[in-house]
Coordinates of C-alpha atoms in Angstrom, one line a residue:
Chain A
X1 CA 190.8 55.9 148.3
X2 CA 190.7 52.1 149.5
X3 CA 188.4 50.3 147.6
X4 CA 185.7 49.4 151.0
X5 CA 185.2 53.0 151.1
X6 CA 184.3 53.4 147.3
X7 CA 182.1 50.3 147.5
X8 CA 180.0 52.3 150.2
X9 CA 180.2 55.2 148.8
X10 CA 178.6 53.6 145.3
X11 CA 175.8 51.8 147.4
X12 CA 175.1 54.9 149.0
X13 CA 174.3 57.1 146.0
X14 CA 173.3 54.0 144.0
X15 CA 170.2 53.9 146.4
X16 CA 169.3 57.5 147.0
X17 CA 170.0 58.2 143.2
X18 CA 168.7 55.0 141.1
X19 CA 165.7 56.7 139.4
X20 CA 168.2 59.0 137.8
X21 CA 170.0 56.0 136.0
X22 CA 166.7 54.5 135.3
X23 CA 165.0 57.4 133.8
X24 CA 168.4 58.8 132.1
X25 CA 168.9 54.7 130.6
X26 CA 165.4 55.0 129.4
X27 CA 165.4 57.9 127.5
X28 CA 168.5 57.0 125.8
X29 CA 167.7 53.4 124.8
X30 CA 164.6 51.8 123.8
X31 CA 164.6 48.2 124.5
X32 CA 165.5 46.8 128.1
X33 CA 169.1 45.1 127.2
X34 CA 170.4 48.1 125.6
X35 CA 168.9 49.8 128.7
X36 CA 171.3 47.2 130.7
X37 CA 174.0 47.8 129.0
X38 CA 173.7 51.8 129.5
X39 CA 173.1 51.1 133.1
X40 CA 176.2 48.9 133.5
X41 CA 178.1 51.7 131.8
X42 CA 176.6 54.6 134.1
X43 CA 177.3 52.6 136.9
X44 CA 181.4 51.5 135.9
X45 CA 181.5 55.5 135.1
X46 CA 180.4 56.4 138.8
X47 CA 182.4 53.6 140.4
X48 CA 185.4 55.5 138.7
X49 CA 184.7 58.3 139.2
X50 CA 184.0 58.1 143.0
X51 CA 187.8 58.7 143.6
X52 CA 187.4 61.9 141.9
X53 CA 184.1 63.7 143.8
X54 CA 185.8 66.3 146.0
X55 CA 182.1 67.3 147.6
X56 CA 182.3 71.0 145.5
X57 CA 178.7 70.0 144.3
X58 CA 175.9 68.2 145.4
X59 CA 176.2 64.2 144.7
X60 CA 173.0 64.5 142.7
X61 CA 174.8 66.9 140.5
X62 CA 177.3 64.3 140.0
X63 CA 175.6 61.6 139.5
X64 CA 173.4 63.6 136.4
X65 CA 177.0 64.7 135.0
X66 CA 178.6 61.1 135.4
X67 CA 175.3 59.8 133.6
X68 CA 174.6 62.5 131.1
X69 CA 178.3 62.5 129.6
X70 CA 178.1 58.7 129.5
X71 CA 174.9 58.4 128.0
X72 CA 176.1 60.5 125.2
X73 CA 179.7 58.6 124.7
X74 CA 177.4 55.2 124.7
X75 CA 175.5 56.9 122.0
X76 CA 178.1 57.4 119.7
X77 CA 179.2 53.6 120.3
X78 CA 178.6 52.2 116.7
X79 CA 175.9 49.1 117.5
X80 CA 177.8 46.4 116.6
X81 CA 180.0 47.2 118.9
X82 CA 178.0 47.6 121.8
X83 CA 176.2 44.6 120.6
X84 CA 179.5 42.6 120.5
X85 CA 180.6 44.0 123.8
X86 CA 177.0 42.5 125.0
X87 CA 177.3 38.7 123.8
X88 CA 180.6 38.4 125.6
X89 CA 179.5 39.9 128.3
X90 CA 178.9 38.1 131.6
X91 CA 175.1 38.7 131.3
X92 CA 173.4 39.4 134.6
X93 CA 170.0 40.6 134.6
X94 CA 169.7 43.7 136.3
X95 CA 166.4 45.1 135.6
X96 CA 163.8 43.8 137.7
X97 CA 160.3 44.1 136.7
X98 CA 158.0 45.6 139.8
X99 CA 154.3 45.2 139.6
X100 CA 153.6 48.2 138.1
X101 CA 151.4 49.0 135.1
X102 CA 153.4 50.2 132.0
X103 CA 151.6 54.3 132.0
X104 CA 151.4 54.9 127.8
X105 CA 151.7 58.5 128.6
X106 CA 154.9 58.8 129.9
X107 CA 156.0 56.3 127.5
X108 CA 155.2 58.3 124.7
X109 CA 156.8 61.3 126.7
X110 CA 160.2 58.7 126.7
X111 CA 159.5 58.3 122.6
X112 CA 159.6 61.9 121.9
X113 CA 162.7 62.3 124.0
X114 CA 164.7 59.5 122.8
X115 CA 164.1 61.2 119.7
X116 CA 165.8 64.5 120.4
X117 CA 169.6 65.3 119.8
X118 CA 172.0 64.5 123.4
X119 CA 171.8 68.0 124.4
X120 CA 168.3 68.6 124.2
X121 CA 167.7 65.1 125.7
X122 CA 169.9 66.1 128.7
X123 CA 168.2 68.9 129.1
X124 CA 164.5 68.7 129.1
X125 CA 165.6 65.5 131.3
X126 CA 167.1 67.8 133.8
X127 CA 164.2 69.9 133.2
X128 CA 161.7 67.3 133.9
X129 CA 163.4 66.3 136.8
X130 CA 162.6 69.4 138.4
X131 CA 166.7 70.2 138.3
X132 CA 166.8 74.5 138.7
X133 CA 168.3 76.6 135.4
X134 CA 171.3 77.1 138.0
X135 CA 171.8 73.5 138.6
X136 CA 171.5 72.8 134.6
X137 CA 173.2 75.3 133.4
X138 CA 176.2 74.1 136.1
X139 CA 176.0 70.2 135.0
X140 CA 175.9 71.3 131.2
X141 CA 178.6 73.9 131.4
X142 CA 175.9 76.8 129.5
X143 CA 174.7 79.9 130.9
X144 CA 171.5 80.2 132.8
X145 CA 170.2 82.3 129.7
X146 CA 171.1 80.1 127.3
X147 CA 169.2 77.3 129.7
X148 CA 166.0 78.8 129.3
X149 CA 166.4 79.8 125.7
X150 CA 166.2 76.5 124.7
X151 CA 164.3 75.2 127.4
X152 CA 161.6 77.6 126.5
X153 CA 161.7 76.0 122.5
X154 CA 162.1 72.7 123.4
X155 CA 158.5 73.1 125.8
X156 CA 156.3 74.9 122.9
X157 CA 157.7 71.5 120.9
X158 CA 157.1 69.1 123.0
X159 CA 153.6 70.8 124.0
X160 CA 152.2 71.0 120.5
X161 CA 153.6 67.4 119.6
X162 CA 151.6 66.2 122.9
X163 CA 148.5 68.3 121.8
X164 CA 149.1 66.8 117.4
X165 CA 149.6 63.2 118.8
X166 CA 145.8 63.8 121.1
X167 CA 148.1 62.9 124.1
Chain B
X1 CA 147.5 70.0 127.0
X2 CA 150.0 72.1 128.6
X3 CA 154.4 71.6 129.0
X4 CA 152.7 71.3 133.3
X5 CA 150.5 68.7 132.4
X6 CA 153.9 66.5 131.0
X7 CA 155.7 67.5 134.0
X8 CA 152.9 65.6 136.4
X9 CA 152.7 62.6 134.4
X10 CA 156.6 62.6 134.4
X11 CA 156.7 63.3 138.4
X12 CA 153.9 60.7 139.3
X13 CA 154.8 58.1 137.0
X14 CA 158.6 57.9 137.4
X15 CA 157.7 57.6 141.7
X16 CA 156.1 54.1 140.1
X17 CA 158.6 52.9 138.0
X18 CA 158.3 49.5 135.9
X19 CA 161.5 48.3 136.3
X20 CA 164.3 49.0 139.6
X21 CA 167.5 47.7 139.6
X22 CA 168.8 44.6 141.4
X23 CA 171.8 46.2 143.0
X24 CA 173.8 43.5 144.4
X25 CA 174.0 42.0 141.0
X26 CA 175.2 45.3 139.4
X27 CA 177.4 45.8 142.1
X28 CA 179.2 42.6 140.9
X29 CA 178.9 43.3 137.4
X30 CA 180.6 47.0 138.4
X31 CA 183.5 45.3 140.6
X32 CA 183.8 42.7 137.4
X33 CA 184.2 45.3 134.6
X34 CA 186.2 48.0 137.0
X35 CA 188.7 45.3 137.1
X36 CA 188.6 44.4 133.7
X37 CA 189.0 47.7 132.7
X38 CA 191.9 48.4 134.5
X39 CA 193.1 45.1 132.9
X40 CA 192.4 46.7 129.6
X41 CA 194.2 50.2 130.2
X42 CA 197.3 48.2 131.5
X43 CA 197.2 46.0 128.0
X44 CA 196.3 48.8 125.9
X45 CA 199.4 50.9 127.5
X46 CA 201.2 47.4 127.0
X47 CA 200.3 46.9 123.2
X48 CA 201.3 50.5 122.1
X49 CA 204.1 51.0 124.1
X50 CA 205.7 47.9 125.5
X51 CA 205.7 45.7 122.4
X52 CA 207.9 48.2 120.9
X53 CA 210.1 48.6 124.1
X54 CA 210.3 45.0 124.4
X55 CA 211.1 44.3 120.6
X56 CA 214.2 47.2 120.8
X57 CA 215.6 45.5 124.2
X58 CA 215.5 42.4 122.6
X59 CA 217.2 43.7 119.5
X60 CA 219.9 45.1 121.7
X61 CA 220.3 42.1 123.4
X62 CA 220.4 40.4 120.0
X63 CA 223.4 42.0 118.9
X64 CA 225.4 42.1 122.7
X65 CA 225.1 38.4 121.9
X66 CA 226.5 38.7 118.7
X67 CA 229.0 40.9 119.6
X68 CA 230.0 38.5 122.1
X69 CA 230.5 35.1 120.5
X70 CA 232.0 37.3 117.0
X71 CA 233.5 40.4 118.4
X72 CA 232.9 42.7 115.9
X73 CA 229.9 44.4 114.7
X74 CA 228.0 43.4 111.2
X75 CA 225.8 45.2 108.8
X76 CA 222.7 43.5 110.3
X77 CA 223.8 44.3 113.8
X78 CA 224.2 48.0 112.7
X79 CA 220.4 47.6 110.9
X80 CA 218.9 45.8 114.4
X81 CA 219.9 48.6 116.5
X82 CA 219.0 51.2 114.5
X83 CA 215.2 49.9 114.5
X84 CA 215.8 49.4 117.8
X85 CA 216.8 52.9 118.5
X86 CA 213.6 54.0 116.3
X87 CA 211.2 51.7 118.1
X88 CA 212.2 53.5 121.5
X89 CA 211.9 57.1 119.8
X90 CA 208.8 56.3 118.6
X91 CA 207.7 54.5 121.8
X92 CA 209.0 57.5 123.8
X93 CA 207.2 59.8 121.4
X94 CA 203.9 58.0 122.2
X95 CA 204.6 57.9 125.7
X96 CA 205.1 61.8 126.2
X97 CA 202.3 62.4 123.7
X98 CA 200.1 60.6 125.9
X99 CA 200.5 61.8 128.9
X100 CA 200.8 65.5 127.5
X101 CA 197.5 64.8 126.3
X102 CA 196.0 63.5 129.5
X103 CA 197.2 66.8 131.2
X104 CA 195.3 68.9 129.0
X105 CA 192.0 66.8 129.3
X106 CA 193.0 67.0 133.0
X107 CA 191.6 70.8 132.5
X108 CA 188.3 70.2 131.3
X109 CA 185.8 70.7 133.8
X110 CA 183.1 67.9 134.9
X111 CA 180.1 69.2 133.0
X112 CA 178.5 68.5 129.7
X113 CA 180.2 70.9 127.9
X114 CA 183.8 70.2 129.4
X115 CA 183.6 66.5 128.7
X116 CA 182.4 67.4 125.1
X117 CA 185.7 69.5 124.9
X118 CA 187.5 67.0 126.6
X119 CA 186.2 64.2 123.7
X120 CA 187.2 67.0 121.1
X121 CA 190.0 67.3 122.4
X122 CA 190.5 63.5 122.5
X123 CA 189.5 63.2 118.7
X124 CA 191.9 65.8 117.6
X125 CA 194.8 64.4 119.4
X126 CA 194.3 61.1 118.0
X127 CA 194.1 62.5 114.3
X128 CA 197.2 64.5 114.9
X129 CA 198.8 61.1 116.2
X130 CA 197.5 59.2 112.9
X131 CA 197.9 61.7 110.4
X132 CA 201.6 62.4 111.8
X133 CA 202.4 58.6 112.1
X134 CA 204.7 59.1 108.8
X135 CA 206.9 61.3 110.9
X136 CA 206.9 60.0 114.5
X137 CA 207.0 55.9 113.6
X138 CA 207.4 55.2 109.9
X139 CA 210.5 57.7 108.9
X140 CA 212.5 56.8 112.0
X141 CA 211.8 53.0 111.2
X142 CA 212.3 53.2 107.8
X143 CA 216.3 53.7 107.4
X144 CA 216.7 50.5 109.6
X145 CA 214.5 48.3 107.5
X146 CA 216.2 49.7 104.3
X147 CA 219.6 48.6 105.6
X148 CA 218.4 45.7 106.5
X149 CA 216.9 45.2 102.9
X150 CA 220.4 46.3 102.1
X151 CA 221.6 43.2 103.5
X152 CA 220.0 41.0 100.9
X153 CA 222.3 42.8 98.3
X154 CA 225.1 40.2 98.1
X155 CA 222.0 37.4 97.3
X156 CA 222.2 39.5 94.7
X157 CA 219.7 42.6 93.7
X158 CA 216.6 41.5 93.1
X159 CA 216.7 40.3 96.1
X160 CA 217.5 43.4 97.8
X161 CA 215.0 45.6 95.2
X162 CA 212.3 43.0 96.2
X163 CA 213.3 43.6 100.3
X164 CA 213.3 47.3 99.6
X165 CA 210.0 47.4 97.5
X166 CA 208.2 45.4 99.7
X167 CA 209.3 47.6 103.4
X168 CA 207.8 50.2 101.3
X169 CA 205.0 49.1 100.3
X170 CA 204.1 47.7 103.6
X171 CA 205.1 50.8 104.9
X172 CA 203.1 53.0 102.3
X173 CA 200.2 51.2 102.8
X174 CA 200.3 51.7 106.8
X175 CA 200.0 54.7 105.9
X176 CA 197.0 54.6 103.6
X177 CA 195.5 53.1 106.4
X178 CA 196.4 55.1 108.8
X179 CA 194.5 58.1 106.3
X180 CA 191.1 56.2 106.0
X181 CA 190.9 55.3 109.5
X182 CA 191.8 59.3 109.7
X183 CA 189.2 60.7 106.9
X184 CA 186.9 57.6 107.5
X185 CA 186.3 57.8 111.3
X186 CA 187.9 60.1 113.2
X187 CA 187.0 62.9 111.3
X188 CA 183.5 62.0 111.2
X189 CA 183.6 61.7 114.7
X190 CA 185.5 65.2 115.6
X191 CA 183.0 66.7 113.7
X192 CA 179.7 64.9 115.4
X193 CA 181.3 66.1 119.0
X194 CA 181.6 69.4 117.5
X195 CA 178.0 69.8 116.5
X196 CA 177.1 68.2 119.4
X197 CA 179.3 71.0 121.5
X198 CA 177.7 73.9 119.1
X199 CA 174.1 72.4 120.2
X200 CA 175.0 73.7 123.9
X201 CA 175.2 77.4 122.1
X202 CA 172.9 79.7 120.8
X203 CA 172.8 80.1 117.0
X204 CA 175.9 79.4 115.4
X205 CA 179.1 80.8 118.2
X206 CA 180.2 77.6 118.8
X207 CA 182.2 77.6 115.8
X208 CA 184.2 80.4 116.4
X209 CA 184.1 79.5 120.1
X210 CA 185.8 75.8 119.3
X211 CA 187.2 77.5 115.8
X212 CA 191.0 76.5 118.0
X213 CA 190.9 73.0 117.4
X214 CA 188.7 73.2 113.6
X215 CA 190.1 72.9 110.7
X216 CA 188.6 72.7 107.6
X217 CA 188.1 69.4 105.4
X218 CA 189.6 71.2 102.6
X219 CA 192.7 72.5 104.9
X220 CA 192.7 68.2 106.5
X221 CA 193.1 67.3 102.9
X222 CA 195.8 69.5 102.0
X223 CA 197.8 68.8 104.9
X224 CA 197.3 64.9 104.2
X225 CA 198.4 65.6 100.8
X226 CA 201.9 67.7 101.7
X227 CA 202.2 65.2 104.3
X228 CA 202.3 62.0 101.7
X229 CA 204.1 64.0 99.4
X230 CA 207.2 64.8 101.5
X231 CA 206.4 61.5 103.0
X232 CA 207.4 60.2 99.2
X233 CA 210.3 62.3 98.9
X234 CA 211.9 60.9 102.3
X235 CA 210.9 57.3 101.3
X236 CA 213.1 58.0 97.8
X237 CA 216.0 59.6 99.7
X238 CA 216.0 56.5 102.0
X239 CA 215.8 54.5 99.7
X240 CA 219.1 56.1 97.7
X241 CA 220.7 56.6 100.5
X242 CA 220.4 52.9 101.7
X243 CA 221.2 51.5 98.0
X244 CA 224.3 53.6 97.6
X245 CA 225.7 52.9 101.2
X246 CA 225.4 49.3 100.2
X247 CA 226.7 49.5 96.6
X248 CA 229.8 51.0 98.0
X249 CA 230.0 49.4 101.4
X250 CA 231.4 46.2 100.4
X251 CA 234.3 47.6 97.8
X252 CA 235.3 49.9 100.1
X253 CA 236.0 46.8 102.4
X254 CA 237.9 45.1 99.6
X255 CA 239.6 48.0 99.0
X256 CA 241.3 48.2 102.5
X257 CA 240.8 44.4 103.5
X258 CA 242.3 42.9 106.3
X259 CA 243.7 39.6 105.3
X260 CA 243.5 38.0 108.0
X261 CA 239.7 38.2 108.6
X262 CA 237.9 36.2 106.2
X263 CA 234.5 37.3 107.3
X264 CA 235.5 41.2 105.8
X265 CA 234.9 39.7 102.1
X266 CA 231.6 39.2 100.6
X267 CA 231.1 35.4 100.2
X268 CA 230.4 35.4 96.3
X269 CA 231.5 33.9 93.0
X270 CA 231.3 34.5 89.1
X271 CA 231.1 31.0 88.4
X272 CA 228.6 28.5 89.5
X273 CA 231.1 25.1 89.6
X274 CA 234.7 25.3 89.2
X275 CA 237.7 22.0 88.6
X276 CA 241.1 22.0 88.1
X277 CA 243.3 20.7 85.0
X278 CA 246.6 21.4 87.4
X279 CA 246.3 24.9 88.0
X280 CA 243.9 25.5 84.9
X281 CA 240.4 26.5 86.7
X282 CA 237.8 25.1 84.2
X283 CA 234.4 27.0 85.1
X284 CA 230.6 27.1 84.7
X285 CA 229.2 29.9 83.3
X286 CA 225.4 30.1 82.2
X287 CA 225.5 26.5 82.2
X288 CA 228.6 25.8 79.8
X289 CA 232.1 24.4 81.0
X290 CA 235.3 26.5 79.9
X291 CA 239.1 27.3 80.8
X292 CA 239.0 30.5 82.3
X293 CA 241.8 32.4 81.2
X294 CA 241.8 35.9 82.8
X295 CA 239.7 37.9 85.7
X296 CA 239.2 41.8 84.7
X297 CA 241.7 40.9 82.2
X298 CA 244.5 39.5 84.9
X299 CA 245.8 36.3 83.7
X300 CA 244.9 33.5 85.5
X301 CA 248.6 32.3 85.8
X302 CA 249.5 35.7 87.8
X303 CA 246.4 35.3 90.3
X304 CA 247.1 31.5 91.2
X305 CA 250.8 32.6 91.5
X306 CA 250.1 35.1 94.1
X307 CA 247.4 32.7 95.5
X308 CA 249.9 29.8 95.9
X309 CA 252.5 32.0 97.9
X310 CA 249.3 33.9 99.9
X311 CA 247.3 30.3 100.7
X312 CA 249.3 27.6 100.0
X313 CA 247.6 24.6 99.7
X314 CA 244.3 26.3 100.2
X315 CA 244.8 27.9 96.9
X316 CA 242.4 26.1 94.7
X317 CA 239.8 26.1 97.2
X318 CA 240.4 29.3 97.9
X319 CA 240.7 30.8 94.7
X320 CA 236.9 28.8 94.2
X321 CA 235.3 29.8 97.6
X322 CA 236.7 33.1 98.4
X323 CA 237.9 34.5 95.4
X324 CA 236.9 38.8 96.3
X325 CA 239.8 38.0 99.3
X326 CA 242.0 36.1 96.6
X327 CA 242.0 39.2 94.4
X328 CA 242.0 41.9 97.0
X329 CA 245.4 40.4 98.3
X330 CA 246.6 40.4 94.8
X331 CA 245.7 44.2 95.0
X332 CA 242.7 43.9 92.8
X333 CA 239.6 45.2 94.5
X334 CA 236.5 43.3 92.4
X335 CA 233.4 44.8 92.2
X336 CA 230.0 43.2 92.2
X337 CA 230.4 42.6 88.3
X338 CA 233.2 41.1 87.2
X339 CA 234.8 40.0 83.3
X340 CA 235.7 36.6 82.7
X341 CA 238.0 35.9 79.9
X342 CA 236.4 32.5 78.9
X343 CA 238.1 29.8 76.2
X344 CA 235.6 29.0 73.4
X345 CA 235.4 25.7 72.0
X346 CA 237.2 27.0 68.7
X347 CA 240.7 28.3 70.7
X348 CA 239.1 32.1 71.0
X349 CA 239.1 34.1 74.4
X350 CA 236.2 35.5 74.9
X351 CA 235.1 38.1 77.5
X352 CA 232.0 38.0 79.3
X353 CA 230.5 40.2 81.9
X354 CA 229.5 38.4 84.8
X355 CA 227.6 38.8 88.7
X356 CA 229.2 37.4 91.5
X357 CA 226.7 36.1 93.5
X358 CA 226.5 34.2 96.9
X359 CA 224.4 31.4 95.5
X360 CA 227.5 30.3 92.9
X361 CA 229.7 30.3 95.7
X362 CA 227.2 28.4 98.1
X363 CA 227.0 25.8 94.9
X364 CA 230.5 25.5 95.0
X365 CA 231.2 25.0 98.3
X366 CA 228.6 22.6 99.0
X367 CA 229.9 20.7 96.0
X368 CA 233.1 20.4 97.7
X369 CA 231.7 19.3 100.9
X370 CA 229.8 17.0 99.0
X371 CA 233.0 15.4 97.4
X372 CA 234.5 15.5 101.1
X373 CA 232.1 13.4 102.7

């Protein structure tokens, strides 16, 4: 693939799917550089991986896979590293503030899920993104029973935190 | 509150996002770091593989030089090309491992799950590669550098013990290395992928499902242990086998020397400075001056005989600077100690047991060339 064609290609799904890298950057990284950073990453993984999408699923689908498996490699990085990595790196602001109020709410909803192990962050994000057991079972490679299973546990959880915490 | 009542403030709060991203400046960032990190797979490829290719052509082309400009092939020469043969097995080896390895990740589907066993995978290849490194890179190398430790024998052997000793101890602590990166990081992280990967499953399957590529830390630490020990045992036999090849290299050249080519003898000499009374050598030995009367009890007068007829001339200087050639012609092979039959200040011969090293005979020579100029 010529690279004009992959530079579309990432503009194209870089617009239609940017709140998935924003939401998926959030709940995996508390303050805005290390949010950065994660997005840079996301972003490098779905530049390379462009070459790779043969259309056999939806590009929303991809995207979430591309994100999710490198949120979770990004998570292992030990911090110094990633902090290393971020003082030589050519540091570009990306994250542009928008007039909106910050909502305490669905901050505190980010909290709890930062909180969670990868899996379970991957999917109740999924979940919350109103992605079907199909589709998560598909992007996390687990049955559809299995989906809801856990799904099911990590709701009552997150429920009775919400009601503890007098959300 | 209800799980629902999350789900709205998740739906209409993410449609009002704090932050968006500026695209065009990712974009650039993206193009930067794609190129950089193709840059950095090229380099990577280059470090582990192409230093070592590089370092065995060179060594080839080292001794096709040498071969050249002295037609015939040395101890050393023999020593660079067997490190270089090693350096392209072990490059090789790395080479086919590699891409063996990207095959099999090549399988792994695009999901969660897959790229979990993909990373697996990943971790337990790289652990083989470390934990084997004593096989694939440091045995191979290891015989080279031991000859080429060998080579320091004729400086005499503490030299060539301190050459050996310290290739293995470099080597053995590569190798301790190469265990705690193993035990200290690697492990570790195998193990956090594979709780990670039995998080996707219900209960506890995803043992038994990944139980393949699991081993336990007891069954890692056994397996490191067998590995160091044989590890030991090939490092001694190396060792012995490098140390006797070298010990009986040399007399085995005296033995069936060709006259004609000086370079066949080892350039030693019992004696640290050596002048003539006529065709009396008077030498130093552990810092005293005396007539030396025999070599491995052959009267001087016999060897100088022979050596005037065989050199000439050049017998003196000869008989100083080259004396293993001197005696092999004589038919007197000398080993690498040899007894000196030394006149004491009160008449009496006595014999001592002496080295023949290559710093006495550098003394002497440079003394000559000293006296020369």
């Amino acid at each position: 693939m010529d690279e004009s064609k992959q530079d579309a290609q990432f503009r194209e799904w870089h617009r239609e799917h940017q709140g998935i890298i924003l939401r998926i950057a959030r709940a995996n990284a508390s303050n805005l550089a290390d949010q950065e950073d994660l997005i840079q990453e996301i972003s490098l993984q779905i530049w390379n991986s462009i070459p790779g999408f043969n259309g056999s699923c939806r590009a929303s689908t991809w995207v979430y896979r591309v994100a999710l498996n490198t949120a979770i490699s990004w998570g292992r990085k030990e911090q110094s590293q990633r902090r290393k990595k971020k003082e030589f790196a050519n540091h570009l602001h990306i994250l542009k503030e928008t007039s909106e109020p910050q909502n305490e709410k669905l901050e505190w909803i980010f909290e709890q899920i930062r909180k969670m192990d990868p899996i379970d962050r991957s999917l109740i994000l999924l979940h919350l993104d109103g992605q079907s057991y199909q589709e998560i079972a598909d992007i996390l490679g687990i049955s559809e029973k299995n989906v809801g299973v856990k799904l099911s546990r990590l709701r009552k959880a997150l429920t009775k935190k919400a009601n503890d915490d007098d959300l | 509150m209800i799980f629902e009542d999350l789900e709205i403030i998740w739906r209409d709060e993410n449609a009002h996002p704090t932050h968006t991203i500026d695209d065009e400046a990712l974009r650039q960032i993206v193009l930067e770091r794609a190129r950089n990190y193709r840059r950095d797979v090229f380099w990577k490829d280059a470090m582990d593989i192409g230093i070592h290719v590089g370092t065995a052509v060179l060594l080839v082309g080292v001794c096709l030089w040498t071969l050249n400009e002295i037609g015939k092939f040395t101890q050393n020469m023999i020593s660079m090309l067997v490190i270089a043969a090693a350096y392209l097995f072990a490059s090789a080896f790395r080479w086919i491992g590699g891409q063996r390895q990207k095959a099999r990740e090549a399988n792994f589907d695009d999901s969660l799950r897959g790229n979990l066993e993909k990373l697996v995978a990943n971790a337990d290849y790289h652990i083989r590669l470390q934990q084997n490194y004593l096989w694939w890179y440091l045995v191979p190398v290891l015989p080279g550098y031991l000859l080429l430790a060998a080579s320091f024998w004729s400086s005499g052997p503490e030299a060539f013990w301190f050459m050996t000793i310290s290739v293995i101890a470099l080597f053995s602590f590569v190798h301790w290395g190469n265990n705690q990166i193993v035990r200290t990081k690697l492990i570790p992280q195998k193990e956090e992928l594979e709780s990670q990967l039995a998080g996707l499953e219900n209960g506890g399957k995803s043992a038994e499902i990944r139980g393949s590529s699991k081993r336990t830390t007891t069954d890692e630490l056994s397996l490191r242990r067998r590995c160091f020990g044989l590890g030991l045992a090939l490092l001694i036999l190396g060792m012995a086998i490098a140390f006797l090849v070298k010990v009986f290299w040399p007399v085995q050249q005296l033995q069936e020397p060709d006259f004609e080519d000086i370079s066949a003898f080892a350039k030693v000499a019992p004696f640290s400075a050596i002048r003539w009374e006529n065709d009396q050598p008077i030498v130093r030995v552990e810092d005293r001056w005396s007539p030396l009367i025999s070599i491995d009890d052959i009267p001087i007068e016999e060897i100088m005989e022979h050596a005037r007829k065989e050199f000439g001339d050049q017998a003196q200087m000869r008989f100083g600077e080259d004396l293993p050639r001197v005696l092999s012609s004589f038919g007197h092979a000398p080993k690498w100690e040899v007894t000196l039959g030394l006149q004491a200040e009160d008449g009496q011969m006595k014999q001592l047991k002496v080295k023949m090293t290559e710093a006495n005979r550098t003394l002497i020579r440079d003394k000559r060339l000293e006296h020369q100029n």
